[in-house]
C-alpha positions as MATLAB code, in Angstrom:
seq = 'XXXXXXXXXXXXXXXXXXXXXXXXXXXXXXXXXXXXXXXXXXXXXXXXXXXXXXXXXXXXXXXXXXXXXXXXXXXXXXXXXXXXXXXXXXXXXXXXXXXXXXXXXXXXXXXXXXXXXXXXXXXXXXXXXXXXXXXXXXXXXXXXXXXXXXXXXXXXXXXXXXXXXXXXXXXXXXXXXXXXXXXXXXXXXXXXXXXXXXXXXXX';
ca = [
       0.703   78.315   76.829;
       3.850   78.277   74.897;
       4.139   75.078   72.422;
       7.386   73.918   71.019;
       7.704   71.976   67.576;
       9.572   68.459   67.781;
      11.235   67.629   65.270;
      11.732   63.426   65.318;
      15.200   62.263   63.011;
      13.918   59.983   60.772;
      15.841   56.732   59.986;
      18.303   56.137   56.941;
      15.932   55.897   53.666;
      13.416   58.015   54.968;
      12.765   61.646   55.108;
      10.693   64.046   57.159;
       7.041   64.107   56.279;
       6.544   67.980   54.647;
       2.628   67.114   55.950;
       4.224   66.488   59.359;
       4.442   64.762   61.921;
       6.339   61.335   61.213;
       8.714   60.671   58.448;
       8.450   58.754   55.116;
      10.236   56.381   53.333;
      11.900   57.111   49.808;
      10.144   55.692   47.035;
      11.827   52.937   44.961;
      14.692   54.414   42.920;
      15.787   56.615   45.602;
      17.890   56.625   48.699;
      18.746   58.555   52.181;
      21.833   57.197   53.496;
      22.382   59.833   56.401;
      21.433   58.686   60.085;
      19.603   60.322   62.300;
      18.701   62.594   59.652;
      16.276   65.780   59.096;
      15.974   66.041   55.072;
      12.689   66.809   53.662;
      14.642   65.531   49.962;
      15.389   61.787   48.903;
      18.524   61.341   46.785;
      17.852   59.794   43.438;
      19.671   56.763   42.261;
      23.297   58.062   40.243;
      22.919   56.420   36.524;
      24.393   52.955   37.105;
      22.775   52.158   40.369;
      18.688   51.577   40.884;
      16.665   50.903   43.864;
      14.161   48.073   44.467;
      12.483   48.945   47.081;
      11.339   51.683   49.363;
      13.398   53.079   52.561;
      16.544   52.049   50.863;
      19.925   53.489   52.715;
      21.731   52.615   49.785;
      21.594   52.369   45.948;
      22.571   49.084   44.089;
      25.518   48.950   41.352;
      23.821   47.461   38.114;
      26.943   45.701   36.905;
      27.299   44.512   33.393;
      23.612   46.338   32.376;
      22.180   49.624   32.226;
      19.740   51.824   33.819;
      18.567   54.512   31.787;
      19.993   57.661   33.374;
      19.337   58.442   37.107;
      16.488   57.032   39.574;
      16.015   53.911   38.513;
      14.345   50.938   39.847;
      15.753   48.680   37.386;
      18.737   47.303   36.156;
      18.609   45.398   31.794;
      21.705   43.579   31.948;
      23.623   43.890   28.242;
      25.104   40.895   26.222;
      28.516   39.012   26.909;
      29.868   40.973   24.643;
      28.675   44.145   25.161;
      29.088   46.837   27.977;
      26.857   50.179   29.059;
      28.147   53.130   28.319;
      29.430   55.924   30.643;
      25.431   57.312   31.245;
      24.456   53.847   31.702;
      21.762   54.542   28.899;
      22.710   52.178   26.268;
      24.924   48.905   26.235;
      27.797   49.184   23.807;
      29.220   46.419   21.306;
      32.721   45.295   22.463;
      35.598   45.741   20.177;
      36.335   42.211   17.889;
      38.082   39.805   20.135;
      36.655   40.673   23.384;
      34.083   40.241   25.885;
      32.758   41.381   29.021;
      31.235   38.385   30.757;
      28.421   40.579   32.707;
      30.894   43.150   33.526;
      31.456   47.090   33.052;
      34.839   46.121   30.965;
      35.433   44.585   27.265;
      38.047   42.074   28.297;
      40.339   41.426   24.706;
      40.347   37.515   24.894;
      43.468   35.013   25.121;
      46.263   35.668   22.518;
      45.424   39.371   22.138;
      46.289   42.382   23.922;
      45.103   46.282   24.667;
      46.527   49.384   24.377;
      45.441   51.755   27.186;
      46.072   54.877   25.759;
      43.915   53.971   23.323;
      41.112   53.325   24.785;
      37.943   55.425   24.244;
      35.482   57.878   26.606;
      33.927   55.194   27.980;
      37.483   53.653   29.213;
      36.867   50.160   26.662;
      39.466   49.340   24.306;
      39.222   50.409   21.034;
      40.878   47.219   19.086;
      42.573   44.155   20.696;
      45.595   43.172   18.713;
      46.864   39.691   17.454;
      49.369   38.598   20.339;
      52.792   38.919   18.050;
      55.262   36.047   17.145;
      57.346   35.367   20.323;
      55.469   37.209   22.894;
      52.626   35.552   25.239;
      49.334   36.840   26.045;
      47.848   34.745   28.818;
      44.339   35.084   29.851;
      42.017   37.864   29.189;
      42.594   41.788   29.606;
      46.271   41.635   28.537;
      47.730   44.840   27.707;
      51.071   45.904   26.357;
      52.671   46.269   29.167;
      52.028   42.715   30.432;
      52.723   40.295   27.077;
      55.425   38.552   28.226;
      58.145   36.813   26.347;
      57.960   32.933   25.041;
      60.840   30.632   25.433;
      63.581   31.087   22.393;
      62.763   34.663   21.796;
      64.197   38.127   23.366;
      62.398   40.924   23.683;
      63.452   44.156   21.350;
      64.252   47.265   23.803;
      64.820   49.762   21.132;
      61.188   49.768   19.553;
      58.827   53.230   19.854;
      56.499   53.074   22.626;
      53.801   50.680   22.529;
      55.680   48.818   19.667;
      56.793   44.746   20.429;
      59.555   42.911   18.749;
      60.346   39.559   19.787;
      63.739   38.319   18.253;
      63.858   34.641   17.985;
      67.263   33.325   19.745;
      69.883   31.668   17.860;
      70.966   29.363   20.475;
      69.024   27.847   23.228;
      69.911   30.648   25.874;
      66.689   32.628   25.905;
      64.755   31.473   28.768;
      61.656   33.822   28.161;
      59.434   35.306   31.136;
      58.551   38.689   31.955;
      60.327   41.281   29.733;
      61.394   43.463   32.565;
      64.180   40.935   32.954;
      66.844   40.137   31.023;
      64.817   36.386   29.646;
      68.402   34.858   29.400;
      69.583   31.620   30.955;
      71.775   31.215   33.974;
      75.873   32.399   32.294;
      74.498   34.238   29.568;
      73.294   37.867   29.187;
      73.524   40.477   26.548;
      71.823   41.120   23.188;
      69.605   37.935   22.063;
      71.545   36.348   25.162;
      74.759   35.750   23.151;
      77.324   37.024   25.441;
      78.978   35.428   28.929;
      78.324   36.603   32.346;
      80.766   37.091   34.179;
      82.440   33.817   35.603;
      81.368   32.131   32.445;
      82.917   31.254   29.163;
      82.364   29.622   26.714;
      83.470   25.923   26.143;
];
């Protein structure tokens, strides 16, 4: 008589038994996530997830620790103030002035800020620098792009890229705020807010 070979789908984080028949489950630090599904291969862990138990659909992110490359069943978290690297091999000192709190990203603390372009491979910042005179750097993971501008001062346009200059005012006009307006009080506007809008004069 003619026989014909079954072949049963196995659930997500198992895969068909080579030894046949059934299917088994993938062994800690592994995962199948496709359902029904036919593989004979479990998927290991990517470096920066690991797997607890067996039959997992899914890997978990280790966030704020490492896991020592791929298939993992573990996850070492790193220090406040340190992050793992890309590989998720080795946990990484932060630059001075920041933290990471148990996350994947040095934070530069309050009164500092980053500059992105500088940051290195593993997307940290290289340096957090002193919050200038006249600007404000509220909470932590300012970068240049979002110190804003303290009352009395004006922010300098005319500065290179990546360059702030906070002028202090010589009247009481400057209003401060976010620099991508023009930080002067209602009837003035200008250069260090010294001019008149229009409608205004002076009195």
């Amino acid at each position: 008589t003619d026989s014909t070979l079954e072949v049963i789908p196995c659930r997500v984080g198992q895969i068909i038994d080579p030894n046949g028949p059934g299917c088994l489950d993938c062994g800690v630090g592994q995962y199948q996530p496709f359902p029904p599904n036919t593989s004979t291969v479990c998927i290991p862990c990517a470096a920066g997830r690991f797997g607890v138990a067996q039959g997992a659909a899914i890997c978990t992110e280790c966030v704020g620790g490492i896991t020592g490359g791929e298939g993992s069943s573990k996850c070492e978290l790193c220090d406040q103030n340190e992050v793992p690297d890309r590989f998720s091999v080795t946990c990484v000192r932060c630059a001075t002035n920041a933290v990471s709190l148990g996350t994947n990203q040095c934070q530069c603390l309050n009164d500092f800020y980053a500059i992105p372009e500088n940051f290195d491979d593993n997307r940290q910042p290289v340096d957090c620098i002193d919050c200038p005179e006249g600007g404000v750097c509220d909470g932590l993971n300012t970068t240049v792009n979002e110190v804003n501008v303290d009352e009395g001062y004006w922010f300098s346009p005319w500065e290179s890229q990546n360059t702030l200059k906070f002028v202090e005012c010589r009247n009481e006009a400057c209003s401060g705020g976010e620099r991508d307006g023009d930080n002067c009080r209602d009837g003035y506007k200008g250069v260090l807010c010294t001019e008149c809008q229009d409608d205004y004069q002076r009195v």
